[in-house]
Amino acid sequence: MADNRKKKKKQKREPVRIPSLKWPLTGFLAVAALVWYLAFNRHVMLLEQEQNQMFRFATDYFYGFIGRPGGLTQYAANFLVQFFCFPIIGGLIATGLLLAIALLFGKILKQFEVNPALRDFLAVIPSLLLMQSGRELNIVAHEIALICAMGGFLLFTTLMASRLRWWLLAPFIVVLYLTAAGNTLITAVLIALYAFRCRQSRWYAGAVACVVTPFLFHRIFLTTPMRNIYLALTPFVELTPLLSWKAVWIAVAALPAPVAIIPKLKTGPLAGCVFGVILLCGVAVWDIFSYSRNAELLNRMVFRATAADWQGVLNAGKRLDNSPYKCFYTNLALQQTGQMPDSMFHYDQIGTEGLIPRNGNYYVSYILSEFYYRLGMVNEIHHYTMDAIVSIDALKEASARCFVRLKECAMLWPNYDLVTKYESLMSSTLFYRNRVQRPEIQPVITENFLLGRHEEMLEQVLKACPTHKMAFEYLMAYYMIKLDYENAKKCFDTYYAGMNYPQLPIHYAEFLTLYGHLNKLGADFFAQYSVPRAVREQFGIMDQLITRFRRAATEENFKLLESRFGKTYWFNVIFPLTDTKTDYEAEENIY
Amino acid sequence: MKLKKIYINLIFLLVAACAAPSDYESLQQTPDMFPDYADVTVPCNIAPLNFRINGIDRHRTWFVAGRDSFVVTGRSEVTIPLRKWKRLLATHHNNEQLFMKIYAEKDGRRFRYPPVAVTIAPDSVDSYFVYRLVDPCYHWGHLGIYQRDLSSFAVTPVLTNSLTDGNCMNCHSFCQNNPRKMLLHLRAENAGTLFVNNGKTTKVNTKVKNNVSAGVYPRWHPDGRYVAFSVNMTLQLFHSMNQRLIEVYDAESDLVLYDTETMTLLNFPLLRNPNMLETFPEWSPDGHTLFFCNASSLYEEGMPRQFGSYTKDIDRLTSVNPNMLPSFEVRYGLFSVSFDPDKGNIGSRIDTVLIADGKSVSHPRISPDGKYILLNLSDFGTFPIWQESNDLYLLDMQTRELRAADELNSPRSDSYHCWTTNGRWVVFSSRRIDGIYTHPYIAYFDKNGRFGKPFIIPQKYSYYYEHLMRSFNIPEFVTGKIEPDIRTLESVSHSAAQPVKEETR
């Protein structure tokens, strides 16, 4: 009795435990911040992923995935990615995947008995690295596969602790490989490390099974090469994976290794915490500094251009490093807003490739399809859209943006049988099925001609449609940038009158002034073309400054020249921009 | 007693369910079915003709042949059970008619269509059909050569470019439709020609110094020892208008023979005329005549040979003359030369078989009995698949009478074709559905030299062709499954191509 009273007294004395809201609240805020960041800051990358696939609820679409390693995962990923057209949902999905990876990796580290203080910091490293890889097209499938691989390891350790373990191993590894594909190798490494740590030699069989199973599937996935059998859905088979993306895979396999190899490795809570913070900060700093926003900004330009938001294109381009793609979209936006003949040299021009990019790289195909779309040449739109479809090896399917454009081509030709085909395909999607879509442009009707070089095509278009402003402005810009003065003059003489400009555009006035000066033409010439006196006077001043600069090529003189004439055609002629990025490889992950 | 009643009711219900419904309104119009299988003649070993009926909510379709029948129900898809279909075809294959009696429902209204008749021919089709699946135009992306069992829907890959570093592969060709004697070309990466010869697979480099290219269009000699190849310097250009997307033409082409036993490429000056464009070889069934297409080259002398790389070709052509499209003026005829299989030598005279007035001949394929040549006639050139004017024509070799195979042709391009070993069926590819994507069609060829209505090769799902973003290319019948498996071909394709010897006769 006395004991009972004591117990009751004790119970009375114990304060009521109110669950602490600190951690849930912190977690919630962190998740909300991440969702916000992904949904609003990186939403272009989410949209880019959505645009580069088109999930269809169709049997044939599903069958297209099951014949390759990780196909089911890819199918599931595409299902999720279709919702990326809504930034908030996309942000939630992306956050969920990153959180799942962090939680699972935390569990793995716990399994390896990593110091709890260090564990929480290490656990977020793969997710942190993956955030930077958000621009990779196939990233969602890769994340799901990684989750499957990590989950597979945890399941393996649970299986080994149960009675049913060995006979379940075979189906377990098969399911693991079908979902995790090449990431099964990570599971193999983790299992091997865990077996080493626990001194359980029989568990090595699990690791060996993870390595051997893909080889057996070599006879089932008949159209998959051996490299992809082992590395499917890992960054190592992608075209040019980011270093951070590769680092994720290495981190998951390598971080538990020291603990496994040196079981006595122990650190105190403080040391662990400090080490963890240093490691995490190091990764975060590297992550931030190595991240280039170029791809993101360029994608923003692409999306704005597709939506004909030309001011948006120009705004997005302001923060982007110069490149042929940036220059192309800037010029296109200027032309579409009627600014090209007046202000194209206000922006850095990098040669004719900035007008119409070279098609040496498949990634430029979609860009060229945009150019010809605006120009109205249907066969070429079709040509480059088809090229864009075949260009992305990782996706293996036509993307939403390509389908939309192909359907527009079919409508412009018009070929209604083809429209029906594409509508039939799109009818099995969630978000494109009832999309009423009419091409924004009118096709150019010309006599059939052979498609050759870009300037020849523009000439042909102008011959057929002498009032085609875009063809005229691009052809003028092409000759002016190429310093082909005679052809520029010829083009101007032939077509300018039909364009109905309210007054002579400033760059054309600059060109004519230069032409007159080079050919030593008199006042009649300038009067004939109504070249403003102010422009000629400016040219005279610039000529003097150039002469002075040639005598004394100082930075001060150059700056003076640049500040006064940097936005003129003449400046571009004398100081053509050479310090430009012409390396297409740097941007090849964009499409 | 109760149990007996239940049984009687059940039997009654079953009978009622299986009997043709009587309260259906009769329609005069034929059903809007896709693919259209009405009034076609089908081989007795073809896979079920699954189709879709547009504009209905649900259907009940009876398949009736003689006294046998079975019923299929569903929404708009008519998916025929394989076993029942095979049984029906096996029992009624002597030119008997199979009727599809379609009872449909739409918005609560019940109606029945007039029966759709299909004739079951006693002649079987070769059991497999090999084709290339390729992106429809311009560049290739993912492509592969596949084989389809025509009595079912089973498809197996022969070789895909996912296994060969994404290269191009083309021109699969069989000796007398024999799957044990075949070849196919690999281009770009891993270039070479894979030969499968009675279980042995080799890779050969058929490019020799004096030829403009490696072997291109092949045709096996009937005895299986020789292969006639064309060697072509092929250029590709693009049109600006009218959905005529691509123009492919030869700047130069010749014919050569390859001896598979001695691995020797035989050159014959008669077939290497520099002023002529020889291409598309074809053998007579007895192996004593080599047919081929031929045109006089209209290029300036020496000009094609100056061309460098592929891209430079286009640049040079267009910069020389932007409107230059040589193949507009080039029209091919059909010619022949005798061949001695024992000596491996050709005759000394080229005979004219056919000059089609204002038309260009391509893809001649002779029937197994040697009585007919099925060929393409187009307005110009050697690559007719993008010309809407391109149609199939039948040349009677006895009377030399040429007639358009109107039973097969459509307003769009109908091209590449192949005969079965019994000569009763042809398969050809056509763009008739949408003008861009080619699909394979089979047609019956009767003893009077007439074709039946062509039908698209049936697929498991009626929407297969609508959803497919690739073209069927080079459909070829074969009598069985190709023997070396895909992994063997993959392995050989990565090996070094063996050089061939060259000999001029």
PDB file of C-alpha atoms in Angstrom, chain A residues 166-177:
ATOM      1  CA  TRP A 166      17.682 -16.534 -47.842  1.00  0.00           C
ATOM      2  CA  TRP A 167      14.861 -17.692 -50.022  1.00  0.00           C
ATOM      3  CA  LEU A 168      13.611 -14.138 -50.215  1.00  0.00           C
ATOM      4  CA  LEU A 169      16.951 -12.903 -51.422  1.00  0.00           C
ATOM      5  CA  ALA A 170      16.450 -13.794 -55.086  1.00  0.00           C
ATOM      6  CA  PRO A 171      13.072 -12.070 -55.620  1.00  0.00           C
ATOM      7  CA  PHE A 172      14.291  -9.188 -53.499  1.00  0.00           C
ATOM      8  CA  ILE A 173      17.349  -8.578 -55.681  1.00  0.00           C
ATOM      9  CA  VAL A 174      15.301  -8.922 -58.878  1.00  0.00           C
ATOM     10  CA  VAL A 175      12.771  -6.330 -57.717  1.00  0.00           C
ATOM     11  CA  LEU A 176      15.621  -4.153 -56.525  1.00  0.00           C
ATOM     12  CA  TYR A 177      17.313  -4.278 -59.921  1.00  0.00           C
TER      13      TYR A 177
END
